[in-house]
Amino acid sequence: MSSRFDINSAPDEATDAGFMAAAVSYGRRWLGLTAPNPAVGCVIVKDGVIVARGATMPGGRPHAETEALREAGERAKGATLYVSLEPCSHYGVTAPCADAIVNAGLVRVVSALEDPDVRVAGRGHAKIVEAGIGLRTGVGVLEARRGNLGHIMRITEGRPMVTLKLAQTLDGFAAGGAHDPRLMITGAPANGRVQVMRAMHDAIMVGVGTVLADDPLLTVRLPGLEARKPLRIVLDTQLRLPLGSRLAATAKEHRTLVICAQDAPVSAQSALEGLGVEVLRVARSPAGHLDLHEALRALGKRGITRVLSEGGPMVASELILRGLADEVALFTAPKPFGGQGVPALSQEARRALDIEANFRLIEQGHAGPDRFAHLERVF
């Protein structure tokens, strides 16, 4: 796919696609660390060899292009730069990346997609063309869009992107009955995959029902990733989060935010805040629950770009039915529950998930004995 800015065509489309895939993949390593900025990846290629690479650094600065150009030094002259999102064109904390590209002596830029931010929105590409540098856009656009979806959703809809993680038995249950012991659905390989997902998001979100039932810790527990500490979010209309829960007890070491209704008890808020928990009040929906749209928009205003929702069935169904689940990671165990339990989704939400016009399958396979399916919302 080409754009109106093209002044040079790629000598080899397959080569461009390969180097762009490397740029996108490198940027994905920083997912969960760069908010409020996107996790952009960049590689610089000269004589068919990658001579430098860069990615948006933790906290959002420096940007991927300036990191790659710094590493390349003089080798950038006469080279091609591949980047997974349009270079910025405005002055912020640092000078525009588009200016750095123009001044580096590059002969060609390959950019995956245009940045929807009104401060950029084609201006970065235009600067490159005006400087006489060859430009090709649209290479690897689908994968680049997935990697930048949190940024895109925050800019265009004012909310972070949401990945919904679901685990179910073969017959579709997420938990046993009210007095049954906790149901351990998936095995170690699937649980390890979820830990990686946690590390790639800015925040992990659950409903208070999940906290009351399971008392989760919601941390990243992978060797070498101890520094990854996503914000922990509890949707808790009436502030029922127990003061003795693991989330409340560790709030001073791991950032924890409880989102409640405007009329939640003030005394409960004070007690939680005394433990280091932050409390945010939002409006109720017409049904009396928390307004998920408003809650997510509040997170967007805080710079959150990627949220992993891990529970429970009520929150999961609401996200799907209200068009707020942008990706769904569904893990299915090989054995049925075989009794009366809690369905992983409402019937209405499951029907919505199964409609191809709503969600498309992008990956499937096995994690040990469990099956997984990764779907994305059709926009």
Coordinates of C-alpha atoms in Angstrom, one line a residue:
M1 CA 0.0 0.0 0.0
S2 CA 1.4 3.4 -0.9
S3 CA 0.5 7.0 0.0
R4 CA 0.2 10.2 -1.8
F5 CA 3.6 11.2 -0.3
D6 CA 5.6 8.5 -2.0
I7 CA 8.4 9.8 -4.2
N8 CA 10.4 6.5 -4.4
S9 CA 9.1 3.0 -4.7
A10 CA 10.7 0.3 -2.8
P11 CA 13.3 -1.8 -4.7
D12 CA 12.0 -4.9 -3.1
E13 CA 8.7 -5.1 -1.3
A14 CA 9.6 -8.4 0.5
T15 CA 12.7 -6.8 1.8
D16 CA 10.8 -3.8 3.1
A17 CA 8.2 -6.1 4.7
G18 CA 11.0 -8.1 6.5
F19 CA 12.8 -5.0 7.9
M20 CA 9.5 -3.5 9.0
A21 CA 8.6 -6.7 10.8
A22 CA 11.9 -6.4 12.7
A23 CA 11.0 -2.8 13.6
V24 CA 7.5 -3.7 14.8
S25 CA 8.8 -6.7 16.8
Y26 CA 11.5 -4.6 18.5
G27 CA 8.9 -2.0 19.5
R28 CA 6.7 -4.6 21.1
R29 CA 9.4 -5.4 23.6
W30 CA 8.6 -2.2 25.3
L31 CA 4.8 -2.6 25.5
G32 CA 3.7 -1.8 29.0
L33 CA 6.6 0.6 29.7
T34 CA 6.2 3.6 27.4
A35 CA 2.8 5.1 28.4
P36 CA 1.5 7.7 27.7
N37 CA 3.5 7.3 24.4
P38 CA 3.3 4.4 22.0
A39 CA 5.9 1.6 22.0
V40 CA 7.4 2.4 18.6
G41 CA 10.2 0.3 17.0
C42 CA 12.8 1.5 14.5
V43 CA 15.6 -0.1 12.5
I44 CA 18.2 1.6 10.2
V45 CA 19.4 -0.5 7.3
K46 CA 22.4 0.1 5.1
D47 CA 23.6 -2.2 2.3
G48 CA 21.0 -4.7 3.3
V49 CA 22.2 -4.9 6.9
I50 CA 20.6 -3.5 10.1
V51 CA 23.2 -1.1 11.5
A52 CA 21.1 0.3 14.3
R53 CA 17.8 -0.1 16.1
G54 CA 15.8 1.9 18.6
A55 CA 12.5 1.8 20.5
T56 CA 10.6 4.2 22.6
M57 CA 12.2 4.1 26.0
P58 CA 10.4 3.6 29.4
G59 CA 8.3 6.6 30.3
G60 CA 7.9 7.5 26.6
R61 CA 11.2 9.3 26.0
P62 CA 13.5 9.3 24.1
H63 CA 11.6 8.2 20.9
A64 CA 12.5 5.2 18.8
E65 CA 13.9 7.2 15.8
T66 CA 16.3 9.3 17.9
E67 CA 17.5 6.2 19.7
A68 CA 18.2 4.5 16.4
L69 CA 19.9 7.5 14.9
R70 CA 22.1 7.9 18.0
E71 CA 23.2 4.3 17.7
A72 CA 23.8 4.6 13.9
G73 CA 25.9 7.8 14.0
E74 CA 27.6 8.4 10.7
R75 CA 26.3 5.1 9.4
A76 CA 22.8 6.7 9.0
K77 CA 24.1 8.6 5.9
G78 CA 22.8 7.0 2.8
A79 CA 20.7 4.5 4.8
T80 CA 17.0 3.6 5.0
L81 CA 15.0 4.0 8.3
Y82 CA 12.1 1.7 9.1
V83 CA 9.6 2.8 11.8
S84 CA 6.3 1.4 13.0
L85 CA 4.6 4.8 13.4
E86 CA 4.9 8.1 11.7
P87 CA 7.8 10.2 13.1
C88 CA 6.5 13.1 15.2
S89 CA 6.6 16.6 13.8
H90 CA 5.9 18.8 16.8
Y91 CA 8.1 20.2 19.6
G92 CA 7.4 18.6 22.9
V93 CA 9.9 17.5 25.5
T94 CA 12.3 17.0 22.7
A95 CA 12.7 18.2 19.1
P96 CA 10.7 16.5 16.4
C97 CA 11.9 13.1 15.2
A98 CA 11.1 14.2 11.6
D99 CA 13.7 16.9 11.9
A100 CA 16.3 14.5 13.2
I101 CA 15.6 12.2 10.3
V102 CA 16.0 15.1 7.8
N103 CA 19.3 16.1 9.4
A104 CA 20.8 12.6 9.5
G105 CA 21.5 12.1 5.8
L106 CA 19.1 9.2 5.3
V107 CA 18.0 8.6 1.7
R108 CA 14.8 6.7 2.4
V109 CA 12.2 6.2 5.1
V110 CA 9.6 3.4 5.4
S111 CA 6.8 4.1 7.8
A112 CA 4.0 1.7 8.7
L113 CA 1.1 4.0 9.4
E114 CA 0.1 7.6 10.0
D115 CA -0.1 8.9 13.6
P116 CA -3.7 9.9 14.4
D117 CA -2.5 12.5 16.9
V118 CA -3.6 15.9 15.5
R119 CA -0.1 17.3 16.3
V120 CA 1.3 14.9 13.7
A121 CA -1.4 13.4 11.4
G122 CA 0.7 13.3 8.2
R123 CA 2.9 16.3 9.0
G124 CA 5.9 14.1 9.9
H125 CA 5.6 12.3 6.6
A126 CA 5.3 15.6 4.7
K127 CA 8.4 17.0 6.3
I128 CA 10.4 14.0 5.1
V129 CA 9.1 14.3 1.5
E130 CA 9.7 18.1 1.5
A131 CA 13.4 17.4 2.4
G132 CA 13.7 15.2 -0.7
I133 CA 13.9 11.9 1.2
G134 CA 12.2 8.9 -0.3
L135 CA 9.2 7.8 1.6
R136 CA 7.0 4.6 1.5
T137 CA 4.1 4.1 3.9
G138 CA 1.7 1.3 4.7
V139 CA 4.3 -1.5 5.0
G140 CA 3.4 -3.9 7.8
V141 CA 0.4 -1.7 8.7
L142 CA -1.7 -4.5 10.3
E143 CA 0.9 -5.6 12.8
A144 CA 2.0 -2.0 13.4
R145 CA -1.6 -1.0 14.2
R146 CA -1.9 -3.9 16.7
G147 CA 1.3 -2.8 18.4
N148 CA 0.2 0.9 18.5
L149 CA -3.5 0.2 19.2
G150 CA -3.4 1.6 22.8
H151 CA -2.0 4.9 21.5
I152 CA -4.6 4.9 18.7
M153 CA -7.5 4.2 21.0
R154 CA -6.4 6.8 23.5
I155 CA -6.1 9.5 20.8
T156 CA -9.3 8.7 18.8
E157 CA -11.6 7.5 21.6
G158 CA -10.1 8.9 24.8
R159 CA -9.6 5.5 26.4
P160 CA -6.9 2.8 26.5
M161 CA -7.2 -0.4 24.5
V162 CA -8.5 -3.4 26.5
T163 CA -7.3 -6.9 26.2
L164 CA -9.8 -9.3 27.8
K165 CA -8.3 -12.5 29.2
L166 CA -10.7 -15.4 29.8
A167 CA -10.1 -18.9 31.1
Q168 CA -12.8 -21.5 30.9
T169 CA -13.4 -25.2 31.3
L170 CA -14.3 -27.2 28.3
D171 CA -18.0 -26.8 29.1
G172 CA -17.6 -23.0 29.5
F173 CA -17.4 -22.4 33.2
A174 CA -15.0 -19.9 34.9
A175 CA -15.7 -21.0 38.5
G176 CA -17.5 -23.6 40.5
G177 CA -20.5 -23.1 42.7
A178 CA -20.8 -20.7 45.6
H179 CA -19.3 -23.1 48.2
D180 CA -16.9 -24.9 45.9
P181 CA -13.1 -24.5 46.3
R182 CA -11.3 -22.2 43.9
L183 CA -11.4 -23.8 40.4
M184 CA -7.9 -24.0 38.9
I185 CA -8.7 -24.0 35.2
T186 CA -5.4 -23.7 33.3
G187 CA -2.0 -25.2 33.7
A188 CA 1.5 -23.7 34.1
P189 CA 2.2 -23.0 30.4
A190 CA -1.0 -21.0 30.0
N191 CA -0.4 -19.2 33.2
G192 CA 3.1 -18.3 32.1
R193 CA 1.6 -16.9 28.9
V194 CA -0.7 -14.7 31.0
Q195 CA 2.3 -13.4 33.0
V196 CA 3.8 -12.3 29.7
M197 CA 0.6 -10.5 28.8
R198 CA 0.6 -8.7 32.2
A199 CA 4.1 -7.5 31.5
M200 CA 3.0 -6.0 28.1
H201 CA 0.2 -3.9 29.6
D202 CA 0.2 -0.7 31.6
A203 CA -2.6 -1.9 34.0
I204 CA -4.3 -5.1 35.1
M205 CA -8.0 -4.8 35.9
V206 CA -10.5 -7.0 37.8
G207 CA -13.9 -6.7 39.3
V208 CA -14.2 -6.8 43.1
G209 CA -16.1 -10.1 42.8
T210 CA -12.8 -11.7 41.6
V211 CA -11.0 -10.2 44.5
L212 CA -13.5 -11.5 47.0
A213 CA -13.4 -14.9 45.5
D214 CA -9.7 -15.4 44.7
D215 CA -7.7 -12.7 46.6
P216 CA -5.3 -12.2 43.7
L217 CA -2.0 -10.4 43.8
L218 CA -2.0 -9.2 40.1
T219 CA 1.7 -8.9 39.7
V220 CA 4.2 -9.9 37.1
R221 CA 6.0 -13.0 38.4
L222 CA 8.6 -13.8 35.7
P223 CA 12.3 -14.1 36.3
G224 CA 14.0 -10.9 35.0
L225 CA 10.8 -8.9 34.8
E226 CA 10.6 -8.0 38.5
A227 CA 10.7 -4.3 37.6
R228 CA 7.5 -4.5 35.6
K229 CA 4.8 -3.3 37.9
P230 CA 1.5 -2.6 36.0
L231 CA -1.1 -0.5 37.8
R232 CA -3.6 -2.8 39.5
I233 CA -7.2 -1.7 39.1
V234 CA -10.3 -2.9 40.9
L235 CA -13.8 -2.1 39.7
D236 CA -15.6 -1.8 43.0
T237 CA -18.9 0.1 43.0
Q238 CA -19.4 0.2 46.7
L239 CA -15.8 -0.1 47.9
R240 CA -16.0 -3.6 49.2
L241 CA -12.3 -4.3 48.8
P242 CA -11.2 -6.0 52.1
L243 CA -8.5 -4.1 54.0
G244 CA -6.9 -7.5 54.6
S245 CA -6.8 -8.4 50.9
R246 CA -3.4 -8.9 49.3
L247 CA -4.1 -6.0 46.9
A248 CA -4.7 -3.6 49.8
A249 CA -1.9 -5.0 51.9
T250 CA 0.7 -4.5 49.1
A251 CA -0.6 -1.2 47.8
K252 CA 2.4 0.8 49.0
E253 CA 4.7 -1.5 47.0
H254 CA 2.5 -1.9 43.9
R255 CA 0.3 0.9 42.7
T256 CA -3.3 0.1 43.2
L257 CA -6.4 2.0 42.0
V258 CA -10.0 1.3 43.1
I259 CA -12.7 2.7 40.8
C260 CA -16.0 3.2 42.7
A261 CA -19.3 4.9 42.3
Q262 CA -19.9 8.5 43.3
D263 CA -22.0 7.4 46.3
A264 CA -19.6 4.8 47.7
P265 CA -18.9 5.1 51.5
V266 CA -16.4 7.9 52.3
S267 CA -15.3 5.9 55.4
A268 CA -14.3 3.0 53.2
Q269 CA -12.3 5.3 50.9
S270 CA -10.4 6.8 53.9
A271 CA -9.5 3.3 55.2
L272 CA -8.2 2.2 51.8
E273 CA -6.3 5.4 51.2
G274 CA -4.6 4.9 54.6
L275 CA -3.1 1.7 53.2
G276 CA -1.8 3.4 50.0
V277 CA -4.8 2.6 47.7
E278 CA -5.9 5.3 45.4
V279 CA -9.6 5.7 45.0
L280 CA -11.3 7.2 41.9
R281 CA -15.1 7.9 41.7
V282 CA -17.0 7.7 38.4
A283 CA -20.7 7.7 37.5
R284 CA -23.0 4.6 37.4
S285 CA -24.4 3.1 34.3
P286 CA -28.2 3.1 33.8
A287 CA -28.2 -0.5 35.2
G288 CA -26.5 0.7 38.4
H289 CA -23.1 -0.7 37.8
L290 CA -19.9 1.4 37.2
D291 CA -20.0 3.2 33.8
L292 CA -17.1 1.3 32.1
H293 CA -16.9 3.9 29.3
E294 CA -16.3 6.7 31.9
A295 CA -13.9 4.5 33.9
L296 CA -11.8 3.8 30.9
R297 CA -11.8 7.4 29.8
A298 CA -10.6 8.4 33.2
L299 CA -7.7 5.9 32.7
G300 CA -7.0 7.5 29.3
K301 CA -6.7 10.9 30.9
R302 CA -4.1 9.5 33.2
G303 CA -2.0 8.4 30.2
I304 CA -2.9 4.7 30.4
T305 CA -2.8 3.1 27.0
R306 CA -3.1 -0.6 27.5
V307 CA -5.3 -2.5 30.1
L308 CA -5.5 -6.2 30.6
S309 CA -8.8 -7.3 32.1
E310 CA -8.6 -10.6 34.0
G311 CA -12.0 -10.9 35.6
G312 CA -14.6 -11.8 36.2
P313 CA -17.4 -13.0 34.1
M314 CA -19.7 -10.0 34.7
V315 CA -16.9 -7.5 33.7
A316 CA -15.9 -9.7 30.7
S317 CA -19.5 -9.8 29.4
E318 CA -20.0 -6.1 29.8
L319 CA -16.7 -5.3 28.0
I320 CA -17.7 -7.5 25.0
L321 CA -21.3 -6.2 24.8
R322 CA -20.3 -2.6 25.0
G323 CA -17.7 -2.8 22.3
L324 CA -14.8 -2.2 24.8
A325 CA -12.9 -5.5 24.4
D326 CA -10.4 -4.7 21.6
E327 CA -8.6 -8.1 22.0
V328 CA -9.7 -11.3 23.6
A329 CA -7.3 -14.0 24.8
L330 CA -9.5 -17.1 25.5
F331 CA -7.9 -20.1 27.2
T332 CA -9.9 -23.4 27.3
A333 CA -9.0 -26.3 29.5
P334 CA -9.2 -29.9 28.1
K335 CA -11.6 -31.1 30.8
P336 CA -15.2 -30.1 31.5
F337 CA -16.3 -28.9 34.9
G338 CA -19.2 -31.3 34.9
G339 CA -21.4 -29.5 37.4
Q340 CA -23.3 -26.3 38.2
G341 CA -20.8 -23.4 38.1
V342 CA -20.3 -19.8 37.0
P343 CA -20.3 -19.4 33.2
A344 CA -17.2 -17.6 31.8
L345 CA -19.5 -15.3 29.8
S346 CA -23.2 -14.6 29.6
Q347 CA -25.1 -16.2 26.7
E348 CA -25.5 -12.8 25.0
A349 CA -21.8 -12.0 25.3
R350 CA -20.7 -15.4 24.0
R351 CA -23.0 -15.0 21.0
A352 CA -21.4 -11.6 20.3
L353 CA -17.9 -13.1 20.6
D354 CA -18.7 -15.8 18.1
I355 CA -20.0 -13.5 15.4
E356 CA -17.3 -13.0 12.7
A357 CA -18.4 -9.5 12.0
N358 CA -17.5 -8.6 15.6
F359 CA -14.2 -10.5 16.2
R360 CA -11.6 -12.1 14.0
L361 CA -9.2 -14.8 15.0
I362 CA -5.6 -13.8 14.7
E363 CA -3.8 -16.6 16.5
Q364 CA -4.6 -20.0 18.0
G365 CA -2.7 -22.9 19.4
H366 CA -1.9 -24.8 22.6
A367 CA -0.2 -23.8 25.8
G368 CA 0.6 -27.1 27.3
P369 CA -2.7 -29.1 27.5
D370 CA -4.8 -25.9 27.2
R371 CA -6.0 -24.4 24.0
F372 CA -5.8 -20.6 23.4
A373 CA -7.5 -18.4 20.8
H374 CA -6.5 -14.7 20.3
L375 CA -9.1 -12.6 18.7
E376 CA -9.4 -8.9 17.8
R377 CA -12.4 -6.6 17.5
V378 CA -13.4 -5.8 14.0
F379 CA -13.4 -2.0 13.7

